[in-house]
mmCIF file of C-alpha atoms and ligand atoms in Angstrom:
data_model
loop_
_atom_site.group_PDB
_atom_site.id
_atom_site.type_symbol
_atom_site.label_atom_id
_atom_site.label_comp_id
_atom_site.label_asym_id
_atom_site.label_seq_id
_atom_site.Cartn_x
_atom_site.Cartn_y
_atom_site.Cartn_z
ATOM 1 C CA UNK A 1 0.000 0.000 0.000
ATOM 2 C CA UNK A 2 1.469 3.504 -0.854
ATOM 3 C CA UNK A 3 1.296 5.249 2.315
ATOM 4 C CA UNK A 4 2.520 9.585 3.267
ATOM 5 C CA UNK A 5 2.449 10.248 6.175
ATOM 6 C CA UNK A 6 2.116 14.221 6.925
ATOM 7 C CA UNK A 7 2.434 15.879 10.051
ATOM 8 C CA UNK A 8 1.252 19.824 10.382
ATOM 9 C CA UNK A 9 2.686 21.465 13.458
ATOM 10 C CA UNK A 10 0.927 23.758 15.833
ATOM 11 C CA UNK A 11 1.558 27.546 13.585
ATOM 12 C CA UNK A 12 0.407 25.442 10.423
ATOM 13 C CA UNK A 13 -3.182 24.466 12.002
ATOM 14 C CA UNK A 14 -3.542 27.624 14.240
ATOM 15 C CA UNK A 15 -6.972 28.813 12.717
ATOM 16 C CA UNK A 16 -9.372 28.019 10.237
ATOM 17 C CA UNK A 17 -7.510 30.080 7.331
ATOM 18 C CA UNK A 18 -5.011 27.756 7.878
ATOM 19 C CA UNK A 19 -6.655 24.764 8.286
ATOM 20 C CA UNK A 20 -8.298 25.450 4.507
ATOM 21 C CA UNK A 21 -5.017 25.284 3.545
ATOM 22 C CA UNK A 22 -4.481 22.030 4.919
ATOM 23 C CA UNK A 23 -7.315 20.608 3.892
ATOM 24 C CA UNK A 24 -6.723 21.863 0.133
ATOM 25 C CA UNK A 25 -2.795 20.132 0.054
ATOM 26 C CA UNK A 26 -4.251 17.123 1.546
ATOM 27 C CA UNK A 27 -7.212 16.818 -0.923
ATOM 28 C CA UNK A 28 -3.989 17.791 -3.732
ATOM 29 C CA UNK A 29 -2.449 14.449 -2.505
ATOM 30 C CA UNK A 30 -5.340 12.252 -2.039
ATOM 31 C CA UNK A 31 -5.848 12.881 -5.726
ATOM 32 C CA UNK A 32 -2.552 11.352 -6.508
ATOM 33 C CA UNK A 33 -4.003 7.894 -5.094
ATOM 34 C CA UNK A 34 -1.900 7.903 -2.187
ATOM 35 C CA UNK A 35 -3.109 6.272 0.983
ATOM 36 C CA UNK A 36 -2.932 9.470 3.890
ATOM 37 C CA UNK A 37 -2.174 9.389 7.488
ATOM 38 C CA UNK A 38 -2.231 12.881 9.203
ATOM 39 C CA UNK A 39 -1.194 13.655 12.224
ATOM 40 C CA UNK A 40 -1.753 17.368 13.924
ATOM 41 C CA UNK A 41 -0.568 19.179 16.281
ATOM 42 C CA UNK A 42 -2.740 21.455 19.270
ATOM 43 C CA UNK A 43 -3.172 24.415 17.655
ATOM 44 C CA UNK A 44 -0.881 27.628 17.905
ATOM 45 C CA UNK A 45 -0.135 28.060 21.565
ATOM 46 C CA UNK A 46 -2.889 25.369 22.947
ATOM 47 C CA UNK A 47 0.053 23.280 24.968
ATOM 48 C CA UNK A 48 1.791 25.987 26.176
ATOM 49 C CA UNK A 49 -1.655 27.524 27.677
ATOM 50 C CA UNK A 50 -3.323 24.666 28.568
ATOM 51 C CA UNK A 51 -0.480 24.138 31.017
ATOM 52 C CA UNK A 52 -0.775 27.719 32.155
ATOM 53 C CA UNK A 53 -4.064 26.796 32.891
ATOM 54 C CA UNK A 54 -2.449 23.344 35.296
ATOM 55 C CA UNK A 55 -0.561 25.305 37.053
ATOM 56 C CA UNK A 56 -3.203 28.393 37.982
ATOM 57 C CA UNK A 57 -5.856 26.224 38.922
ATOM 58 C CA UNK A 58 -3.257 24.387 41.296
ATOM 59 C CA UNK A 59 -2.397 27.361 42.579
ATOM 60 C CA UNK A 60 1.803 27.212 40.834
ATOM 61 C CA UNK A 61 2.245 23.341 41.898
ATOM 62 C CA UNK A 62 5.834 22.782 40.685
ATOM 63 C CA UNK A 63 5.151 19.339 40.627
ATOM 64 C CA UNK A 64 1.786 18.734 38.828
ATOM 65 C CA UNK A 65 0.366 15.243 38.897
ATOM 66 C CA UNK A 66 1.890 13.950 35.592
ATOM 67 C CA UNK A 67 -0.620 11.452 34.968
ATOM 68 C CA UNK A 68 -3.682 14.329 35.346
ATOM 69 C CA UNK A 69 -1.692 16.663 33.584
ATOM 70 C CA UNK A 70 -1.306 14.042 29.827
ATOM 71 C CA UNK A 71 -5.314 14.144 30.377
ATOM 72 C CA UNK A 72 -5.160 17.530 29.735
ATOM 73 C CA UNK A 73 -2.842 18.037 27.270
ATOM 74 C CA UNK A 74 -4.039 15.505 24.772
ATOM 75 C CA UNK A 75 -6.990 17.454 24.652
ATOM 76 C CA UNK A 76 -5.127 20.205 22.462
ATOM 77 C CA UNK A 77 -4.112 17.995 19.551
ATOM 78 C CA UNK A 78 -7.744 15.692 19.662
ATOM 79 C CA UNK A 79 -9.713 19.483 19.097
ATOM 80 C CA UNK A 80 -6.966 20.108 15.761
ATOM 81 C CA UNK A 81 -7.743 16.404 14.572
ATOM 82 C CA UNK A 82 -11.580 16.727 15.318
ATOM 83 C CA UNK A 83 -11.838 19.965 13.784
ATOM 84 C CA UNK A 84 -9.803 18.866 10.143
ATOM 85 C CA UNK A 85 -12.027 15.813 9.749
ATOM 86 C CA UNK A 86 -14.712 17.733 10.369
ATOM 87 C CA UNK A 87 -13.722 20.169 7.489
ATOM 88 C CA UNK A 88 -12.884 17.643 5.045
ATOM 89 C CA UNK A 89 -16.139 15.782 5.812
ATOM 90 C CA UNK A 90 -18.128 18.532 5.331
ATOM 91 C CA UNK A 91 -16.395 18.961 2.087
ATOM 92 C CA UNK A 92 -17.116 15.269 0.891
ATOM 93 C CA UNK A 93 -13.794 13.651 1.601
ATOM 94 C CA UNK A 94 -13.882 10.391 3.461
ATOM 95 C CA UNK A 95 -12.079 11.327 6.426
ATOM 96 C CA UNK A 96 -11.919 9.761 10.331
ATOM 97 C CA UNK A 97 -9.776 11.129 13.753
ATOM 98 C CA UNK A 98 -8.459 8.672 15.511
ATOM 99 C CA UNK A 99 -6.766 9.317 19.463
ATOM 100 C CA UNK A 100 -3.265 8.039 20.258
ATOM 101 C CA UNK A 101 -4.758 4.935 21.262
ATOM 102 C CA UNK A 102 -7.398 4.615 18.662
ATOM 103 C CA UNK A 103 -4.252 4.777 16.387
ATOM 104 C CA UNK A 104 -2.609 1.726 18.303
ATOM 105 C CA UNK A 105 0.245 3.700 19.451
ATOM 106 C CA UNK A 106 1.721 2.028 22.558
ATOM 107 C CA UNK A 107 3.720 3.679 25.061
ATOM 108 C CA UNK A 108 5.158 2.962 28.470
ATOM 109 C CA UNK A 109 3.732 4.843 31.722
ATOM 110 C CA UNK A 110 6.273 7.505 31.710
ATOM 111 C CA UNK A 111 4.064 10.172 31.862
ATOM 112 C CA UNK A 112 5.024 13.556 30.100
ATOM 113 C CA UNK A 113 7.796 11.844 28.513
ATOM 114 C CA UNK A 114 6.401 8.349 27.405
ATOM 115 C CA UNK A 115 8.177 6.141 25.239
ATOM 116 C CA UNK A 116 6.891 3.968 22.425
ATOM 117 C CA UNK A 117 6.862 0.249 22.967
ATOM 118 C CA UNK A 118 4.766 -0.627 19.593
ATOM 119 C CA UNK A 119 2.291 0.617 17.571
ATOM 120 C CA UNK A 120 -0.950 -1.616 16.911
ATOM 121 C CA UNK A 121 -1.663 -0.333 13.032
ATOM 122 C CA UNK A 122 -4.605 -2.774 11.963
ATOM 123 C CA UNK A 123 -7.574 0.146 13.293
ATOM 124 C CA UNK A 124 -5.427 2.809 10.990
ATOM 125 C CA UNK A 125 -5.225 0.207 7.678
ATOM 126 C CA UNK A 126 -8.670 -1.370 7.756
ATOM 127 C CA UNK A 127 -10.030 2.820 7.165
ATOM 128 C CA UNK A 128 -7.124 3.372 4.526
ATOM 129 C CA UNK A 129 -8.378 0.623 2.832
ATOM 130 C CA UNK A 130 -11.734 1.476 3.196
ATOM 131 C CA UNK A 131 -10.359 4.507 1.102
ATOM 132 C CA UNK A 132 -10.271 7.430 4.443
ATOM 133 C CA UNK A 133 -8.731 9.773 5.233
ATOM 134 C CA UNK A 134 -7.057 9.021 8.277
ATOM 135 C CA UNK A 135 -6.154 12.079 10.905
ATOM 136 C CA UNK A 136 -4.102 11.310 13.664
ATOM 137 C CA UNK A 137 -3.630 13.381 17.242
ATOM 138 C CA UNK A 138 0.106 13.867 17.352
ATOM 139 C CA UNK A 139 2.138 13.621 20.788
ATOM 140 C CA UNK A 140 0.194 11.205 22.811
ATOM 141 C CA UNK A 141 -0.301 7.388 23.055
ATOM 142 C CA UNK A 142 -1.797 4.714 25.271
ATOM 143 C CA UNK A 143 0.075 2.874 28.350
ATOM 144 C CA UNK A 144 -1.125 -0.819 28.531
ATOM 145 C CA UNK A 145 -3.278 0.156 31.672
ATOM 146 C CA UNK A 146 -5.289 2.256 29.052
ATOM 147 C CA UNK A 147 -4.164 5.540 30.654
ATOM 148 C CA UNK A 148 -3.541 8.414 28.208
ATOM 149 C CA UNK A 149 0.184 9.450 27.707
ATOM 150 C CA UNK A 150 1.859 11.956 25.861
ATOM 151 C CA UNK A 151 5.460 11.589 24.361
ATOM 152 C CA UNK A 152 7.305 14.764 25.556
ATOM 153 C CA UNK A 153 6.752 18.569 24.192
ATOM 154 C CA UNK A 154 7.365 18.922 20.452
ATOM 155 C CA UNK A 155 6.265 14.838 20.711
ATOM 156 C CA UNK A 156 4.163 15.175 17.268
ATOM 157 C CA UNK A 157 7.326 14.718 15.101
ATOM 158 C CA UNK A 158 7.976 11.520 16.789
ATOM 159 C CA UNK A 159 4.510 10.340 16.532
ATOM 160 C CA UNK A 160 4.566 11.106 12.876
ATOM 161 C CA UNK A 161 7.782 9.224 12.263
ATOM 162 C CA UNK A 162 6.684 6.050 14.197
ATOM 163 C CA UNK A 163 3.608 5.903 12.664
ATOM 164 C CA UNK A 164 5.642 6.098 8.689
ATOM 165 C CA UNK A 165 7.638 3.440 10.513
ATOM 166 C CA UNK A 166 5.278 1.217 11.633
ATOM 167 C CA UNK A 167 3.313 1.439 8.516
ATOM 168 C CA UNK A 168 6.107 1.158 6.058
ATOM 169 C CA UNK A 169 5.148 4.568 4.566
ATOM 170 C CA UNK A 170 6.778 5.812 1.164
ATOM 171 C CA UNK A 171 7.066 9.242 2.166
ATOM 172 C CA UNK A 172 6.933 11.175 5.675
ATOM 173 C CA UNK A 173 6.657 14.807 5.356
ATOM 174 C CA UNK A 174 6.719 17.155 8.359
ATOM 175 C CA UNK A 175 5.304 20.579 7.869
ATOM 176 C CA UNK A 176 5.972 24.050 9.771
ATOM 177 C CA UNK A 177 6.250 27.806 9.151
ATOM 178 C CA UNK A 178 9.407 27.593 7.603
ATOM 179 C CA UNK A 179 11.491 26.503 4.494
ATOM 180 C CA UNK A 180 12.947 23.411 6.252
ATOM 181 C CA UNK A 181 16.342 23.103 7.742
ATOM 182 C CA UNK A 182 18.484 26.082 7.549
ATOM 183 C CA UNK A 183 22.272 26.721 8.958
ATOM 184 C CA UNK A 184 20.518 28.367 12.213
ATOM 185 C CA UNK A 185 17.387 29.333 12.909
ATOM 186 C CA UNK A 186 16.340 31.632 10.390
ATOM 187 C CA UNK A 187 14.364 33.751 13.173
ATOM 188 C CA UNK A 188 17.537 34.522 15.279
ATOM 189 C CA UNK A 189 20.290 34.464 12.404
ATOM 190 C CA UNK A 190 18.344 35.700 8.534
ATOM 191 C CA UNK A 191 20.828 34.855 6.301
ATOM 192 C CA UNK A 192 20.648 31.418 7.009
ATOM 193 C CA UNK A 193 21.136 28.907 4.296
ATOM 194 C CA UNK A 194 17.956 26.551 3.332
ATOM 195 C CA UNK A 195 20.045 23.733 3.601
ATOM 196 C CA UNK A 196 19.109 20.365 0.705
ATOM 197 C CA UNK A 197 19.982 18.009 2.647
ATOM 198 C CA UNK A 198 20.602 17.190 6.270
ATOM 199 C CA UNK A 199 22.559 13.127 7.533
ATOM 200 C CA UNK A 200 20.468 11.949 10.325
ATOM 201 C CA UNK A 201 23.664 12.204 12.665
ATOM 202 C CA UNK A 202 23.815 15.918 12.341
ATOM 203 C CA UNK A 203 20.622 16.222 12.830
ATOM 204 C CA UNK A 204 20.008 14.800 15.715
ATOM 205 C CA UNK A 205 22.865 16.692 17.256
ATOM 206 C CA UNK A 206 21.334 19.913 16.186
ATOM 207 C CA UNK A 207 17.871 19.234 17.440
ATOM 208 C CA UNK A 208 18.993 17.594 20.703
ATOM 209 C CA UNK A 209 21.462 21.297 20.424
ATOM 210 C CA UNK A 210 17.968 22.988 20.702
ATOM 211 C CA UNK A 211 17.375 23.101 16.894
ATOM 212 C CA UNK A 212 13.792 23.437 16.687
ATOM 213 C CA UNK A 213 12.602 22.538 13.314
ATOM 214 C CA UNK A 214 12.572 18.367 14.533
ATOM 215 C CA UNK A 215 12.085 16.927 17.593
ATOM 216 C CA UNK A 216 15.482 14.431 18.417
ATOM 217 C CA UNK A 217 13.290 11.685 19.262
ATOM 218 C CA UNK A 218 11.826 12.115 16.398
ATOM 219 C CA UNK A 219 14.960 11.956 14.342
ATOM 220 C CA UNK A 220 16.562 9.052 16.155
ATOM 221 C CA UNK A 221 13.788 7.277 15.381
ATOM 222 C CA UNK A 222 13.830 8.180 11.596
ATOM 223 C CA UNK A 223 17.583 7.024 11.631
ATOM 224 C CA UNK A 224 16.564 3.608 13.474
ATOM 225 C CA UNK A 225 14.065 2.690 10.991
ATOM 226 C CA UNK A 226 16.441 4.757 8.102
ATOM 227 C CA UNK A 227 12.793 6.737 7.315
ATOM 228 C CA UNK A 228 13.446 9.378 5.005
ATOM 229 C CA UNK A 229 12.121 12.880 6.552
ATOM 230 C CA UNK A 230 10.880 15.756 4.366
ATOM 231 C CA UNK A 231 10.485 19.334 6.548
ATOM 232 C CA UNK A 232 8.462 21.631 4.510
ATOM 233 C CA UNK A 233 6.326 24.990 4.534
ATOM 234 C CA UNK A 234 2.677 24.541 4.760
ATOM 235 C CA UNK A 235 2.014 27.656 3.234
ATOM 236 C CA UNK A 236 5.009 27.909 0.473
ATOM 237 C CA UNK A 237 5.958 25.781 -2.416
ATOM 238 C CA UNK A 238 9.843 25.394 -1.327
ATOM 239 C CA UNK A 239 11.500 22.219 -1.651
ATOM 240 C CA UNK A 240 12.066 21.727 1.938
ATOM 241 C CA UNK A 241 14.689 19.955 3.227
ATOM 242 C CA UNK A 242 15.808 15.910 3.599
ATOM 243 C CA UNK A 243 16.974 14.360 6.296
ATOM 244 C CA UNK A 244 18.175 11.579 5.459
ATOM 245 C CA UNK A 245 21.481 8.413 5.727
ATOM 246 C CA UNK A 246 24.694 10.017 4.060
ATOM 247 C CA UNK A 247 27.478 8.554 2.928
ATOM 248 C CA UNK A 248 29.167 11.788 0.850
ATOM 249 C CA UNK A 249 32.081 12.381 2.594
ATOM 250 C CA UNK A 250 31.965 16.587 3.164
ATOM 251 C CA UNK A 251 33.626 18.572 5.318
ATOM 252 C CA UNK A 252 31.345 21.415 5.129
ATOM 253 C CA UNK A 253 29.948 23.152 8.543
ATOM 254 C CA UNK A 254 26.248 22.825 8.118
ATOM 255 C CA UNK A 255 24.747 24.035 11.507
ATOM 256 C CA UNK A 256 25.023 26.346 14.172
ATOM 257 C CA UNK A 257 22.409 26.118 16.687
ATOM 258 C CA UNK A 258 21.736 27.407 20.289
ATOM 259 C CA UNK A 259 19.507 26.646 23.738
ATOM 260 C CA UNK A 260 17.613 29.571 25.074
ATOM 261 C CA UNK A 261 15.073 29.371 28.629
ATOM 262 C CA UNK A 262 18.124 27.093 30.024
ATOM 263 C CA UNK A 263 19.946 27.598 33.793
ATOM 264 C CA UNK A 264 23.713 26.271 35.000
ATOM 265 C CA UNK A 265 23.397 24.494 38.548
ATOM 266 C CA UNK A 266 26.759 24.132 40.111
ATOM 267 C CA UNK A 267 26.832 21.970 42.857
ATOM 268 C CA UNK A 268 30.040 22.243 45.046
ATOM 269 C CA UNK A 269 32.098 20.205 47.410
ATOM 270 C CA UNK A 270 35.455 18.394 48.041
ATOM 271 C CA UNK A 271 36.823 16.006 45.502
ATOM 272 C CA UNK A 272 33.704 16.004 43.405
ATOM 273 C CA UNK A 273 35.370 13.708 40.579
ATOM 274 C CA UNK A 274 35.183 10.821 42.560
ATOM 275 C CA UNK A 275 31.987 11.163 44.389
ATOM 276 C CA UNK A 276 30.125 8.247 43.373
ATOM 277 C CA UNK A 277 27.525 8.784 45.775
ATOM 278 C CA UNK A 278 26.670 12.320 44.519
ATOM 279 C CA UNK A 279 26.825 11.637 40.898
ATOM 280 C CA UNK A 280 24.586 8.450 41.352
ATOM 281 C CA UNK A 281 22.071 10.695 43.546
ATOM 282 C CA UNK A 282 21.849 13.685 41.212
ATOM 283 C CA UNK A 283 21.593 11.206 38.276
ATOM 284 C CA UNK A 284 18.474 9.573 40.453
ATOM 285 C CA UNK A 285 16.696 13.091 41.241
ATOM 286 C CA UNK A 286 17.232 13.672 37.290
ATOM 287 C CA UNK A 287 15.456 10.234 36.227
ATOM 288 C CA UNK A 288 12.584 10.474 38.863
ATOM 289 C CA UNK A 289 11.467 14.089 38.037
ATOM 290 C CA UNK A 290 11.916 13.445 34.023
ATOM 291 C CA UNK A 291 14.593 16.826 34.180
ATOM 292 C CA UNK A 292 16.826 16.501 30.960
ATOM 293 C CA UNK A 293 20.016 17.234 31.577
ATOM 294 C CA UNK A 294 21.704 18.678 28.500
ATOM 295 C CA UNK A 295 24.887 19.534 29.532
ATOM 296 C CA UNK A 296 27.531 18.128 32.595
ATOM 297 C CA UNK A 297 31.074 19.009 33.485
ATOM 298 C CA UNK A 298 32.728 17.668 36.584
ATOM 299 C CA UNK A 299 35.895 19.266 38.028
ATOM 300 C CA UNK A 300 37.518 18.449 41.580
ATOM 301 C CA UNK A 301 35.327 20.955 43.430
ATOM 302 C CA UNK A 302 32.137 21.463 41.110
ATOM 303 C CA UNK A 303 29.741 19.413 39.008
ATOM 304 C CA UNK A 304 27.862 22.034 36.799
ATOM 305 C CA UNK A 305 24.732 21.429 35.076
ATOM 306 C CA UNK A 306 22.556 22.829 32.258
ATOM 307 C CA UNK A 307 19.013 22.413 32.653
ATOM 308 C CA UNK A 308 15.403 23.965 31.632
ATOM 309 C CA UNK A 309 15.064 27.418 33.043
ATOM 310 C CA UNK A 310 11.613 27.024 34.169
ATOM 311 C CA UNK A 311 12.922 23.069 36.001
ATOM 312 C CA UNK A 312 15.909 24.736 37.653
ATOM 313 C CA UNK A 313 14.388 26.015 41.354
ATOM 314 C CA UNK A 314 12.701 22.599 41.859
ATOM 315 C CA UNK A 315 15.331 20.952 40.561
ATOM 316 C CA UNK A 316 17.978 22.528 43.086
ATOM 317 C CA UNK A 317 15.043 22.300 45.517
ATOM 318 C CA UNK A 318 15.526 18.228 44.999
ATOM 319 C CA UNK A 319 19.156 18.237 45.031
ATOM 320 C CA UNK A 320 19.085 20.242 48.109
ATOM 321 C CA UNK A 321 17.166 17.909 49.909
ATOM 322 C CA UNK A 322 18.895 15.078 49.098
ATOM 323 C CA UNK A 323 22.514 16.265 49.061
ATOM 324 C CA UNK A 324 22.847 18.294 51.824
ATOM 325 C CA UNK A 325 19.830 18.201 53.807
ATOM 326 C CA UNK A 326 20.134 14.119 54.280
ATOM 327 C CA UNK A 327 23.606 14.147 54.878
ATOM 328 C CA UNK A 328 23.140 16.936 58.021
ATOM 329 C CA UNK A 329 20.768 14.416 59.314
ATOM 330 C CA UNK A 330 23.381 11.656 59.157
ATOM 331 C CA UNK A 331 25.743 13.834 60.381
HETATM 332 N N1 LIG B 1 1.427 20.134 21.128
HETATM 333 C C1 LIG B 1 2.628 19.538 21.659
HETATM 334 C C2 LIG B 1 3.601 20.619 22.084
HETATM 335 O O1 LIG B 1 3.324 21.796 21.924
HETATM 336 C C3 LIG B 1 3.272 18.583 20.723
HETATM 337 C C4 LIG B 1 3.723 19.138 19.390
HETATM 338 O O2 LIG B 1 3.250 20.193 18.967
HETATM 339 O O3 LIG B 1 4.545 18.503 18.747
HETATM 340 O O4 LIG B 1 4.628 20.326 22.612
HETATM 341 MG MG1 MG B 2 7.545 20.951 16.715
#
């Protein structure tokens, strides 16, 4: 079966002018007999505010109920799905929504960072080959308790990706607000090159580097299952970009990237190099409150750590408590 998979990001379905758009390139591509699995975004700012909403009605809980909190944000990408099939419905294309788990896509119970452990993709076939149009909520999935689960912000990418994987798809397109993959973010530096093509390696070190345009789960992924990835404009007829396995040998610089919203923690104390105990602990803290670290450096009186702005305070709160608050109570 001849399968594209295309994934609209948040700016790309922000409002009904937009999502005419959408529905016109996907009608364009349905035409060309190909077999469509969509998967959308929340629109425009949905995420962000919906968990500005979490946190006023809990009065600023640093540490919302992760679980409660994947309820609510799958909400923003099932209104984006609901409101494109109901559009191309209305304009007599075949079309269904499916959730995360309506789609089959398995996760673990990591919540707010789940990963996937499979995806179930008889529900999504039996409709393509009952000829629909099948929408898909990006960035959430289903743990095997049946709880809902999302994948980690930016998650869509990576839901788009495993879903061209699991499906075998011929082509997996990912579409934003810009060109594709430049040198730097076009935003911050504007005579940044549109750049052909990308190797999955560099890539994934630029998103991981806080490149924006991919999410690095998304791309790892894509390199695992060697998935070809095509980042487009929704609203421009560019080329885009490929990201893709490259063997060329080049020597050429292709990226320069940067992290903004992001905080050092330096943690101090004797003979730091060797202190197994604290390096386990901090690693521990890290795991159990799902805080990326992006960045470590260890010297023989400091470990120093780059974080998320907005995780740093509970973050040091939690490192606090457990390295020096529990060792004055041993002491
Ligand atoms: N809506 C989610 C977010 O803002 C996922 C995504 O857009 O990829 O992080
Ligand atoms: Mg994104």
């Amino acid at each position: 079966m001849n399968i594209t998979v295309q994934k609209y990001g948040g700016s790309s379905v922000e409002n009904k002018e937009k999502l005419e758009i959408i529905c016109n390139k996907i009608i364009n591509e349905k035409n060309k007999e190909n077999n469509l699995v969509i998967v959308v975004s929340a629109q425009g700012k949905t995420t962000n505010e919906l968990i500005s909403k979490a946190e006023e009605y809990t009065d600023n809980n640093l540490n919302l109920p992760k679980k409660d909190l994947d309820f609510l944000l799958s909400t923003g990408e099932m209104q984006t799905a609901s409101l494109l099939s109901l559009m191309l419905n209305t304009k007599g294309h075949k079309c269904v929504c499916l959730t995360g788990a309506q789609a089959g896509i398995i996760t673990n119970s990591e919540f707010g960072n789940a990963k996937i452990i499979d995806i179930v993709t008889s529900n999504i076939l039996s409709f393509l080959e009952d000829d629909y149009i099948v929408i898909v909520t990006g960035f959430q999935g289903i743990d095997t308790l049946g709880n809902i689960t999302t994948l980690g912000r930016g998650g869509s990418d990576l839901s788009a990706v495993a879903l061209a994987a699991a499906l075998n798809a011929q082509k997996c397109e990912i579409f934003s607000d810009i060109d594709g993959i430049y040198s730097a973010d076009p935003k911050v530096i504007p005579n940044s090159k549109l750049l052909d093509e990308i190797s999955f390696d560099e890539m994934l070190e630029a998103s991981s580097a806080g490149a924006k345009v991919l999410h690095n789960r998304s791309v790892n992924l894509a390199k695992k299952y060697n998935i070809k990835i095509s980042s487009k404009n929704t609203f421009t007829n560019s080329r885009g970009s490929i990201v893709q396995k490259n063997l060329k040998e080049d020597f050429d610089i292709h990226f320069i990237t940067k992290k903004d919203d992001v905080s050092k923690i330096c943690i101090v104390g004797p003979m730091m190099l060797s202190n197994k105990d604290a390096i386990s602990k901090i690693f521990k803290v890290a795991n159990e409150e799902n805080i990326e670290i992006y960045m470590i450096s260890f010297s023989e009186l400091a470990i120093n750590l780059i974080v998320d702005t907005k995780k740093s305070q509970y973050f040091m709160e939690k490192l606090h408590e457990i390295l020096i608050d529990k060792q004055k109570d041993r002491n």
